[in-house]
Coordinates of C-alpha atoms in Angstrom, one line a residue:
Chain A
X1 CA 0.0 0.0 0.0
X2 CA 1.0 3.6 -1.0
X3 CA 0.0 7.0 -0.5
X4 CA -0.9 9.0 -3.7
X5 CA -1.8 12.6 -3.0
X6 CA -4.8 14.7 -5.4
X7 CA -4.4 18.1 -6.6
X8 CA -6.3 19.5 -4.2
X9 CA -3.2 18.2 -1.0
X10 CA -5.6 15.6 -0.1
X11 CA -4.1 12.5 0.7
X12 CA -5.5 8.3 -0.4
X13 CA -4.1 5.0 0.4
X14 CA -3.7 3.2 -2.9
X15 CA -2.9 -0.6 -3.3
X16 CA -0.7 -1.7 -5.8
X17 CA -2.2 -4.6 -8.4
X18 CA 0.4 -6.6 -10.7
X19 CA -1.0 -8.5 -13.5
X20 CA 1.4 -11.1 -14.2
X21 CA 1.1 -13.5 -17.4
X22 CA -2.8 -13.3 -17.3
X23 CA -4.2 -15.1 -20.5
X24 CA -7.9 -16.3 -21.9
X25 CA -8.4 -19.9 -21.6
X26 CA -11.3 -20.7 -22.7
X27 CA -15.1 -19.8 -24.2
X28 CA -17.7 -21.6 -22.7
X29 CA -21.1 -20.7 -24.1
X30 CA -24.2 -19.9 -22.6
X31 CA -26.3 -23.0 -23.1
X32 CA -23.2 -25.2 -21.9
X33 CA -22.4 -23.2 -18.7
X34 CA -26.3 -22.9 -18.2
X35 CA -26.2 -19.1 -16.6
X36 CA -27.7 -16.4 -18.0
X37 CA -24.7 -15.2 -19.8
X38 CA -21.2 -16.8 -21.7
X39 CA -17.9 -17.3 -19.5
X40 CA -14.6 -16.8 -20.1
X41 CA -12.1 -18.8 -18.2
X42 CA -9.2 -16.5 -17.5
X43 CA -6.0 -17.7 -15.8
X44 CA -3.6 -15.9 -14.2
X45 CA 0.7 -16.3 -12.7
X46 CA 2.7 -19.1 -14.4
X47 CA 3.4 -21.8 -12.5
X48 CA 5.9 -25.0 -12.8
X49 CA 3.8 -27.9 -15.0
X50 CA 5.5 -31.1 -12.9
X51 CA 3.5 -30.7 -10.0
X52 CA 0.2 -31.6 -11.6
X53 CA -1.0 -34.6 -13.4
X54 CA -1.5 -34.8 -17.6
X55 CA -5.3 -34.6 -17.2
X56 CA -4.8 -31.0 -15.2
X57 CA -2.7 -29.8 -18.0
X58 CA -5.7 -30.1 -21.0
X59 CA -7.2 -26.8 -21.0
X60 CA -3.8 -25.3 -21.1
X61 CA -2.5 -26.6 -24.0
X62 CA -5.6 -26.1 -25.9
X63 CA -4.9 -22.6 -25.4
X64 CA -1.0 -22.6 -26.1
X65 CA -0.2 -21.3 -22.5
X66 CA 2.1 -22.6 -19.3
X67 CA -0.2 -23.7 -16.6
X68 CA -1.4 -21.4 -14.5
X69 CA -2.1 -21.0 -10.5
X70 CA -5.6 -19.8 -10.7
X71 CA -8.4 -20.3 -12.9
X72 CA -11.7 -17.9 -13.0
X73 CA -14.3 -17.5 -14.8
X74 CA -16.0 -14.1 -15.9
X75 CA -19.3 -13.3 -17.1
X76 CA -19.4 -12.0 -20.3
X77 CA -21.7 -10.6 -23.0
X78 CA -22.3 -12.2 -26.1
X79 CA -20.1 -8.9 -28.0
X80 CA -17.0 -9.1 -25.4
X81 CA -16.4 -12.9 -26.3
X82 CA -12.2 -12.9 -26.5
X83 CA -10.3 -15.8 -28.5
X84 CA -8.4 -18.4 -26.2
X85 CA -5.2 -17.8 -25.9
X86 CA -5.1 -13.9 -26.3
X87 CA -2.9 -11.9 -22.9
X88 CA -4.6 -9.4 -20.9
X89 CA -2.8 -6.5 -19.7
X90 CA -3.6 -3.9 -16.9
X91 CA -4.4 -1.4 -19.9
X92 CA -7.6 -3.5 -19.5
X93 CA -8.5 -0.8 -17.5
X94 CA -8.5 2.7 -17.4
X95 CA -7.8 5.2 -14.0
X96 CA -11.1 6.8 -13.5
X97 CA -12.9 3.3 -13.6
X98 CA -14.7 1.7 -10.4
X99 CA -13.5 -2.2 -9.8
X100 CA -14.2 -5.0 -7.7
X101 CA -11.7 -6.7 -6.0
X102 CA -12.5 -10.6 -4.7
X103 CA -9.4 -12.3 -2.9
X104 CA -9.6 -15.1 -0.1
X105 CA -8.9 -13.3 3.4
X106 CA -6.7 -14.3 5.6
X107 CA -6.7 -17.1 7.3
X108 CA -6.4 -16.9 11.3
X109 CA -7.3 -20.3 11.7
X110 CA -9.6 -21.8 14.9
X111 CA -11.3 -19.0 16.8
X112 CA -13.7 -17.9 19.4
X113 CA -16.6 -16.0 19.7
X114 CA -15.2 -12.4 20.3
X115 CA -12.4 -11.9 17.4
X116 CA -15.0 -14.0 14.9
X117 CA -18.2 -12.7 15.6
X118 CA -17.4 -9.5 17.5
X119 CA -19.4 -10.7 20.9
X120 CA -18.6 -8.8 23.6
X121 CA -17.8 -11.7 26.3
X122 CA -17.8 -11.1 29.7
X123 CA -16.3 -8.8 32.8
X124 CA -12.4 -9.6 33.8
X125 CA -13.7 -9.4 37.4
X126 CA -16.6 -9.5 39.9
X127 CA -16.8 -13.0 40.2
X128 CA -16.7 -14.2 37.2
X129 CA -15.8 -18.1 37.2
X130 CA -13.9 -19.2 34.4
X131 CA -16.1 -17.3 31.9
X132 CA -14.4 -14.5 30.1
X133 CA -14.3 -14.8 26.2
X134 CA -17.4 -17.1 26.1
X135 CA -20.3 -17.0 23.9
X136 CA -23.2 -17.2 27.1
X137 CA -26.6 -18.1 25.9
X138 CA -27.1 -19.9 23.0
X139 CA -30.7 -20.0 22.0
X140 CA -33.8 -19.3 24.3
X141 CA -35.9 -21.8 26.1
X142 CA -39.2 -21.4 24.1
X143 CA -37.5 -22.2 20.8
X144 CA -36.2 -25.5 22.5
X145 CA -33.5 -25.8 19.9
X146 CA -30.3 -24.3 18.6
X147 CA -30.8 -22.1 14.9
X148 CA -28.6 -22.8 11.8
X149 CA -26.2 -20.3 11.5
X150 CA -26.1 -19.7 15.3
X151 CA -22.7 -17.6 15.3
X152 CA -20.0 -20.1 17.4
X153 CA -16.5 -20.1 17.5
X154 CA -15.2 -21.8 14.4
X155 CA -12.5 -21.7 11.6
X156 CA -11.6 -17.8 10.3
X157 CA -10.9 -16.5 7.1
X158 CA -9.4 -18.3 4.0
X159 CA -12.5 -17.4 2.0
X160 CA -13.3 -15.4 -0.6
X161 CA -14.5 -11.9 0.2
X162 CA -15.2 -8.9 -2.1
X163 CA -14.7 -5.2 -1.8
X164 CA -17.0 -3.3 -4.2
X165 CA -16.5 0.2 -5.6
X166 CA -12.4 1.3 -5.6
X167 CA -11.4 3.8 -7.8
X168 CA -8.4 2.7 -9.9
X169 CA -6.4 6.7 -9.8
X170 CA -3.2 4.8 -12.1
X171 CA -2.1 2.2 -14.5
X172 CA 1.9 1.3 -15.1
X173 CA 1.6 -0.5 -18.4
X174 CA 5.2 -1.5 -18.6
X175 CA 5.0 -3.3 -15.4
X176 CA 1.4 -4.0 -15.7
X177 CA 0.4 -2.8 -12.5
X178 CA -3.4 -1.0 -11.0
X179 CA -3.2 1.6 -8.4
X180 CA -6.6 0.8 -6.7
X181 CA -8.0 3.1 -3.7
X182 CA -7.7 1.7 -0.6
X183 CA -7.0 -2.0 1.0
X184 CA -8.0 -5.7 -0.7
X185 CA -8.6 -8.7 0.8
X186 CA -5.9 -10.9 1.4
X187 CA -2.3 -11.1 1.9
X188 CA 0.5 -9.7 0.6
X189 CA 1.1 -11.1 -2.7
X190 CA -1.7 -13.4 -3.0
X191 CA -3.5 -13.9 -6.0
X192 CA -6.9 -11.5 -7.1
X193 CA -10.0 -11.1 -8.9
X194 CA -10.1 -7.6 -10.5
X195 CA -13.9 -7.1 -12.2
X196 CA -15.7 -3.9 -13.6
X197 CA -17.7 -2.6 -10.7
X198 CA -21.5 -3.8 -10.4
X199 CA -22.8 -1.0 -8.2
X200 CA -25.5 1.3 -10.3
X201 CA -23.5 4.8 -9.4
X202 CA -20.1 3.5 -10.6
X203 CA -21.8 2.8 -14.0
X204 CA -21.2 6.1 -15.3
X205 CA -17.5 6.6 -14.5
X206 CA -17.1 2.7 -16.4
X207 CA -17.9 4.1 -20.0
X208 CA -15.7 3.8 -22.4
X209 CA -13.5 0.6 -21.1
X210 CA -11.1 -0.5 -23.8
X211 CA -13.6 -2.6 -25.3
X212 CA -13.6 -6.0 -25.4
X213 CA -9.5 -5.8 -23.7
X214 CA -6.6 -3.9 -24.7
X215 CA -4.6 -5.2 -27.4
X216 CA -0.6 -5.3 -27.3
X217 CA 0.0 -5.8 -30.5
X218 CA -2.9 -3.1 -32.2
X219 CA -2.4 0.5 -33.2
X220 CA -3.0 2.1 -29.9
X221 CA 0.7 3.3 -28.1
X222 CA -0.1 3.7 -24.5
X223 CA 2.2 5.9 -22.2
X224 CA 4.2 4.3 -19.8
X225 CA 2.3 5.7 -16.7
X226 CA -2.0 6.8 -16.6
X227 CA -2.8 8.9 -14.1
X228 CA -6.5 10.0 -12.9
X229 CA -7.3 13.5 -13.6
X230 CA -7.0 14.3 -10.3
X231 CA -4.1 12.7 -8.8
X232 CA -0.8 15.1 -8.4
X233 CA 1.6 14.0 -10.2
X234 CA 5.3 14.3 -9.0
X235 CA 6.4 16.4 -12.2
X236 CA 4.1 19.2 -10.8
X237 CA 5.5 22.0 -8.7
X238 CA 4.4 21.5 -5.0
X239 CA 0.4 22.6 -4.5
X240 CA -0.5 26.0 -3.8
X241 CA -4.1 27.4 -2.8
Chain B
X1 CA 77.9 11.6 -5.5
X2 CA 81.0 9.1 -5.9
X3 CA 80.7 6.3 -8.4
X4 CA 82.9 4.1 -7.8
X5 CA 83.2 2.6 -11.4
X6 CA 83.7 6.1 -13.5
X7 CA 81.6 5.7 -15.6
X8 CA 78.7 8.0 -15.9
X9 CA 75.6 7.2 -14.7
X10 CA 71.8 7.0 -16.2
X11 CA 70.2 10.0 -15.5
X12 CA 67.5 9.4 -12.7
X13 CA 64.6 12.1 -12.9
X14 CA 63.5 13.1 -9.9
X15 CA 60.1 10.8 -8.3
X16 CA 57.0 12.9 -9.1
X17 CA 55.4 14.6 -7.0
X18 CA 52.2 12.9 -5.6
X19 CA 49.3 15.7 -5.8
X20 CA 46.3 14.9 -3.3
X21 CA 43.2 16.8 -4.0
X22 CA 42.2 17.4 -0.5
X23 CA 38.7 18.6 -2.3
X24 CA 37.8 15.5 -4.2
X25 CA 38.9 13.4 -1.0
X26 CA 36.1 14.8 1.2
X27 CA 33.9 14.6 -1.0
X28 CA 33.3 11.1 -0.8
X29 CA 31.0 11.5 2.1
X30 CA 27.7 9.9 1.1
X31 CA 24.2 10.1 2.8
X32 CA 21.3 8.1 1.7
X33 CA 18.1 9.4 3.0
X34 CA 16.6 6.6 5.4
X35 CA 13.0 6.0 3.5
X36 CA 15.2 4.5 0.6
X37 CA 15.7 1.2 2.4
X38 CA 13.2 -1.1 2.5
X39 CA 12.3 -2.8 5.3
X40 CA 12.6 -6.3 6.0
X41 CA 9.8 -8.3 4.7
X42 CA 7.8 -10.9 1.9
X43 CA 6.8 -7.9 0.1
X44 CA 8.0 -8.0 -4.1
X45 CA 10.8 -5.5 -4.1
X46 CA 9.1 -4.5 -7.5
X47 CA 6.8 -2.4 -5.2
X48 CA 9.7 -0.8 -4.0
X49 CA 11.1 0.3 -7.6
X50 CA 7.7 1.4 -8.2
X51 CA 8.3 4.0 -5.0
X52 CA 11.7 5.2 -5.7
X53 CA 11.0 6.5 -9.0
X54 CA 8.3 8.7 -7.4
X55 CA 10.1 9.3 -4.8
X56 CA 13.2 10.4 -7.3
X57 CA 10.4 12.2 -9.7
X58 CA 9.8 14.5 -7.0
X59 CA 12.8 15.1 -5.7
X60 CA 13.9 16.2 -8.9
X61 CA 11.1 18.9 -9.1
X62 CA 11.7 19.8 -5.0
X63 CA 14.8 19.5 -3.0
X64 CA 14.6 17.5 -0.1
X65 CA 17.7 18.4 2.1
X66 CA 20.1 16.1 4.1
X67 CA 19.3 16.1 7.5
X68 CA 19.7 14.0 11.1
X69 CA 17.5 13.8 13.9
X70 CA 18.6 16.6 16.2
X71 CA 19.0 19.1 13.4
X72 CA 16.8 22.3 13.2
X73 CA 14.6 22.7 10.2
X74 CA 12.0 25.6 9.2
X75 CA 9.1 24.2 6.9
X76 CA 6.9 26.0 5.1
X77 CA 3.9 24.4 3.5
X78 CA 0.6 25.9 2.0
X79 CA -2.6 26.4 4.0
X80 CA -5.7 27.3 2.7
X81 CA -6.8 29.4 5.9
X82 CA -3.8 31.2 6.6
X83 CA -3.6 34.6 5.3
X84 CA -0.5 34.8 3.1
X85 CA -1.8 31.0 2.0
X86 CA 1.1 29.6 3.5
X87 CA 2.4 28.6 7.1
X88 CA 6.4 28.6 8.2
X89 CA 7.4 26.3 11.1
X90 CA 10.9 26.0 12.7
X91 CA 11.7 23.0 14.9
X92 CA 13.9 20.4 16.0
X93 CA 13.4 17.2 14.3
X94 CA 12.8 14.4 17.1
X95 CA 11.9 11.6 15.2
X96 CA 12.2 10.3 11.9
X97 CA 9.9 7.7 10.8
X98 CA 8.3 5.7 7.8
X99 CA 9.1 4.3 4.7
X100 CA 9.1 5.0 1.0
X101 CA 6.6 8.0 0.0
X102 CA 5.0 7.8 3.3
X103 CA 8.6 9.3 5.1
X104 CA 7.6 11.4 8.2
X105 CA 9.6 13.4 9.9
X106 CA 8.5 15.3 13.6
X107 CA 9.6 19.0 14.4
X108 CA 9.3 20.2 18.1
X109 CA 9.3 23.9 19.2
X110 CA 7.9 25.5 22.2
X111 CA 6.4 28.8 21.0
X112 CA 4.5 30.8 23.7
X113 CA 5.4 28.2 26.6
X114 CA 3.5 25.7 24.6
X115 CA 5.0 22.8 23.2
X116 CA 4.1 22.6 20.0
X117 CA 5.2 19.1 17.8
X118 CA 3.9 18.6 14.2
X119 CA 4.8 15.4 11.9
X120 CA 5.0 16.7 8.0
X121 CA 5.3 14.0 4.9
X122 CA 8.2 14.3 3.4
X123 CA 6.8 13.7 -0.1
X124 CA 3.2 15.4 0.7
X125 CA 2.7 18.1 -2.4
X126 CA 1.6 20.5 0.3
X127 CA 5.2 21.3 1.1
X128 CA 7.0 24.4 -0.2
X129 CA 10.6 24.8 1.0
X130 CA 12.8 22.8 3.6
X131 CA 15.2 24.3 4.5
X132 CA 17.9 23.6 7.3
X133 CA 19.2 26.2 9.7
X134 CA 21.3 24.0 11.6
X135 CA 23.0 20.3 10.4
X136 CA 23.9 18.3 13.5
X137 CA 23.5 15.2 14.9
X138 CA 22.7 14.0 18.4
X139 CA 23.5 11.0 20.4
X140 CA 20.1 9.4 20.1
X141 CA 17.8 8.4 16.4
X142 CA 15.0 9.7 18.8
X143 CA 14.3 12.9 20.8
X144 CA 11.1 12.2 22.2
X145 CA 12.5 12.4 25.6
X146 CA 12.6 16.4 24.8
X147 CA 8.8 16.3 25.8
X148 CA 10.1 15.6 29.5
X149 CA 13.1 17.9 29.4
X150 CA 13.2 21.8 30.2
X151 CA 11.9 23.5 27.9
X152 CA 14.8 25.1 27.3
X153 CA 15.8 22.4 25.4
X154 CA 13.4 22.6 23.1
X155 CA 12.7 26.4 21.8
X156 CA 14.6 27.6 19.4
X157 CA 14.2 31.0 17.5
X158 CA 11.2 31.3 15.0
X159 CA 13.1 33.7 13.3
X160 CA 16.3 31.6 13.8
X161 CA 19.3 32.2 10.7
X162 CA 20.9 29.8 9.4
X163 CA 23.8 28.6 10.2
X164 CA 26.6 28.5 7.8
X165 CA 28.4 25.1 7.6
X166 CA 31.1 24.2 4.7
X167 CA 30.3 21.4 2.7
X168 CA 32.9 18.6 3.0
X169 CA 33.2 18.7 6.6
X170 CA 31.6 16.0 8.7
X171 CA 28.1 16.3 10.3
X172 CA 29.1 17.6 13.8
X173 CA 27.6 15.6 16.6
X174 CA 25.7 17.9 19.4
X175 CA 26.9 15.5 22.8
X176 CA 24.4 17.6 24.8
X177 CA 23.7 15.9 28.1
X178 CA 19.9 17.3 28.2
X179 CA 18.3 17.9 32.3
X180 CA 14.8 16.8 32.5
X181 CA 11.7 18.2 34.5
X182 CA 11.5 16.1 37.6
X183 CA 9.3 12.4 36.9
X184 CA 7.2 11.2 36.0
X185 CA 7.7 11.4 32.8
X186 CA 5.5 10.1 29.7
X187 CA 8.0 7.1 29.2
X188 CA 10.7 5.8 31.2
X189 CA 13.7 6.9 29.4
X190 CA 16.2 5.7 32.1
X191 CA 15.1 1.8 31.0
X192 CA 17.8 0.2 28.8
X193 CA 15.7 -0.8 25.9
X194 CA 15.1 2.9 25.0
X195 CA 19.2 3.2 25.5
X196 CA 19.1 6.9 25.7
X197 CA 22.9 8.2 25.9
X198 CA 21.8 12.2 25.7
X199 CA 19.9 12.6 29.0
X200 CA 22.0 13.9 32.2
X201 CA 19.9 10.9 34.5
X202 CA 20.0 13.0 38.1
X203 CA 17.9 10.5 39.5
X204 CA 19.8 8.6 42.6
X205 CA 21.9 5.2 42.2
X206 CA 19.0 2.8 43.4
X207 CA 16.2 3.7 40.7
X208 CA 19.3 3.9 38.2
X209 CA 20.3 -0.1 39.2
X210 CA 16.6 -1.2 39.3
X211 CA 15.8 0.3 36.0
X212 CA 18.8 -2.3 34.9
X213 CA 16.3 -5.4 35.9
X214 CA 14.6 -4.7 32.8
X215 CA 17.4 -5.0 30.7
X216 CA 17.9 -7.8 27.8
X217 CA 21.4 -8.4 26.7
X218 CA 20.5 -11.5 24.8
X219 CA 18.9 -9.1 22.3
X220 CA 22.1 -7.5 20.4
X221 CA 23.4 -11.6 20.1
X222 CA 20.1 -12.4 18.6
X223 CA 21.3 -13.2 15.1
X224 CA 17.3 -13.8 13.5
X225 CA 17.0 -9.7 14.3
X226 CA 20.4 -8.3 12.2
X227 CA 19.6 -6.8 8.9
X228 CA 22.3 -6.0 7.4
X229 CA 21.7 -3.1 4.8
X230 CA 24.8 -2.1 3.7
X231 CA 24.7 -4.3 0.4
X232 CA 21.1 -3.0 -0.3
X233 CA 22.1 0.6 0.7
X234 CA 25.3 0.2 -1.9
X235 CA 22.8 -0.5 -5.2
X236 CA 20.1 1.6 -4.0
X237 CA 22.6 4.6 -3.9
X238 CA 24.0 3.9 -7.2
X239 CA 20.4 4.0 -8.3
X240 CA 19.3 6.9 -6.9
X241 CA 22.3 9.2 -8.2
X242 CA 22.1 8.0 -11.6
X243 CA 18.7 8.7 -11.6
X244 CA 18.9 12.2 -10.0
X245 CA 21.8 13.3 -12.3
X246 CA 19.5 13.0 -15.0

């Protein structure tokens, strides 16, 4: 994480995104996946083939690729369909744009009541007999049973949360890395879903994506560095008011 | 000159003389700001690059000064409420803290009997000028103890000059023995782990030996602890100049 000041002094926390070797694996249509729209399979980081049996290794060479560590699938309209195979970059997106971010959390293993749920527990003192970081009651006499979903001490994180709505304010195309506002789920340097934003006011800052991806090899010569509008950049003179 | 065999002998010139440039030999004194090294960590040094070359951008547009904890430093930065749009302060810095683009640094002054301590970003656009009205160092990386020390300690003139220093000559290092307003105090500075050299400790033998229970000499023999930095401080300084001289 990194601070990245506006043009007005103000000050954001930005995470840094890398997107390394992401590449199209395959199109699944929408009557074979069943959903209401087609899916891409997207892969993302190279990883060592040895590891994994023959069988794993189909759907990357039908795509010409190394395997991969993750594999995801995005929904897709029938006029963004991409052909296996093809890289995507972080030019994929554009600063100004909203994005969800989905990673798995970290894991803190077995715990109680008060760090997973956020109970409150009991008094250190005043008699209290072995009964400190407890859950008390569990259910009430009339309903005579225990609910499903009754929040108990159990195993936390390692599961796949999102965070809706960050602003990306930069994109490094020659390291292929997004500047997104604020923190992500997960570790550092664990692996991430980046989508197009699904909340209804960030549709207007989402026109005009580079539609259906950005293309290395076309016409369009991207500088090294996008910024946001708004963000100071460091080739300014300090701010004055 | 007697030769003993008569026959002339080979000219000799004289040895040439050896000329030392007592300029060029000083000025081999290097200082690379603290924020450059990164600290010890699973994060992809990539993220680091990706720092220095803002942090290089701007100091290319804006000169960041060298400067120690213990020197005193006037800041000015712009403020939208103030009436000439910007705001001066003059302090001692007491602490210096953070790295990368997030580099802090804290300067202390007592102005009106109040002490006054404010903590600026080093690489925050808000900043105008830094400039440094005295270079020196002290015996400690951290002055907070000046918070529990006579004020004396602690003012220095708002409308201070600066001091004039010549370029090759070492950083001088201030060994003031500070006094300190009678405890308690906000910490307690005569413990060994905060290992504070530049307080005069008044306080009598028996709280001086019991402060010692809490000491933990295992701690500089702990090898899992030691980062070394000077290989990472060699490249990161060649990087850094390159860049800047561009």
């Amino acid at each position: 994480m990194m601070p990245i000041w506006t043009k007005s002094g103000e000050k954001h926390a930005v995470t840094l995104l890398k997107v390394q070797d992401c590449h199209v694996l395959r199109y699944v249509s929408k009557e074979e996946s069943g959903g209401r729209t087609a899916k891409l399979l997207v892969g993302g980081k190279n990883v060592s083939p040895f590891y994994k049996p023959e069988s794993a290794h189909q759907i990357f060479k039908e795509a010409g690729v190394p395997r991969k560590q993750k594999v995801t699938t995005f929904d897709v309209t029938d006029d963004a369909i991409i052909k296996p195979g093809t890289p995507l970059y972080a030019a994929h997106f554009r600063p100004g744009q909203f994005v969800d971010v989905t990673a798995k959390t970290i894991g803190k293993g077995f715990q109680g009541v008060m760090k997973r749920w956020g109970f409150k527990g009991q008094p250190a003192s005043h008699g209290q007999t072995k009964t400190h970081r407890r859950p008390g009651a569990i259910s009430t006499n009339k309903a005579s049973k225990v609910y499903r979903g009754k929040k108990m001490p159990g195993k936390m994180g390692n599961v796949y949360r999102t965070t809706f709505g960050l602003k990306v304010w930069r994109i490094n195309t020659k390291h292929d890395i997004i500047y997104v506002n604020g923190c992500v789920p997960g570790h550092t340097n664990c692996l991430v879903k980046v989508r197009d934003s699904k909340l209804p006011t960030c549709k207007k800052h989402n026109k005009n994506p580079p539609f259906p991806t950005f293309f290395a090899d076309g016409d369009e010569k991207l500088p090294e560095d996008l910024f946001d509008e708004e963000i100071f950049q460091f080739t300014d003179p300090s701010v004055t008011y | 000159r007697a030769s003993g065999d008569g026959k002339p002998e080979k000219f000799q010139p004289p040895p040439k003389p050896v000329i030392i440039d007592k300029q060029k030999q000083r000025a081999e004194r290097r200082f690379l700001s603290p924020e450059f090294i990164p600290p010890r960590g699973r994060t992809d040094p990539l993220k680091y690059y990706m720092e220095r070359k803002d942090m290089i951008q701007r100091r290319k547009v804006f000169n960041i000064p060298e400067f120690y904890v213990g020197s005193v430093l006037a800041v000015t930065t712009a403020d939208p409420y103030a009436n000439n749009k910007t705001n001066r302060f003059v302090g001692i810095c007491i602490q210096r803290g953070g790295k990368g683009l997030g580099a802090t640094f804290v300067l202390r002054n007592v102005i009106e009997d109040q002490g006054v301590e404010i903590c600026y970003e080093l690489y925050s656009p808000r900043i105008q000028a830094i400039e440094v009205l005295k270079l020196e160092k002290r015996l400690d990386d951290n002055l907070m103890y000046l918070r529990d020390a006579l004020p004396e300690y602690s003012t220095f003139d708002v409308n201070m000059k600066p001091v004039s220093r010549l370029d090759h000559e070492e950083v001088p290092v201030n060994k003031l023995q500070v006094r300190m307003k009678p405890k308690p105090w906000s910490k307690r500075w005569e413990r060994p782990k905060f290992n504070i050299k530049g307080i005069k400790f008044e306080l009598p033998e028996s709280k001086m030996k019991e402060a010692q229970k809490w000491s933990q000499p295992w701690l500089e023999f702990d090898m899992l602890r030691e980062y070394d930095t000077s290989k990472i401080e060699e490249k990161i300084w060649k990087e850094v100049n390159e860049e800047l001289k561009k």
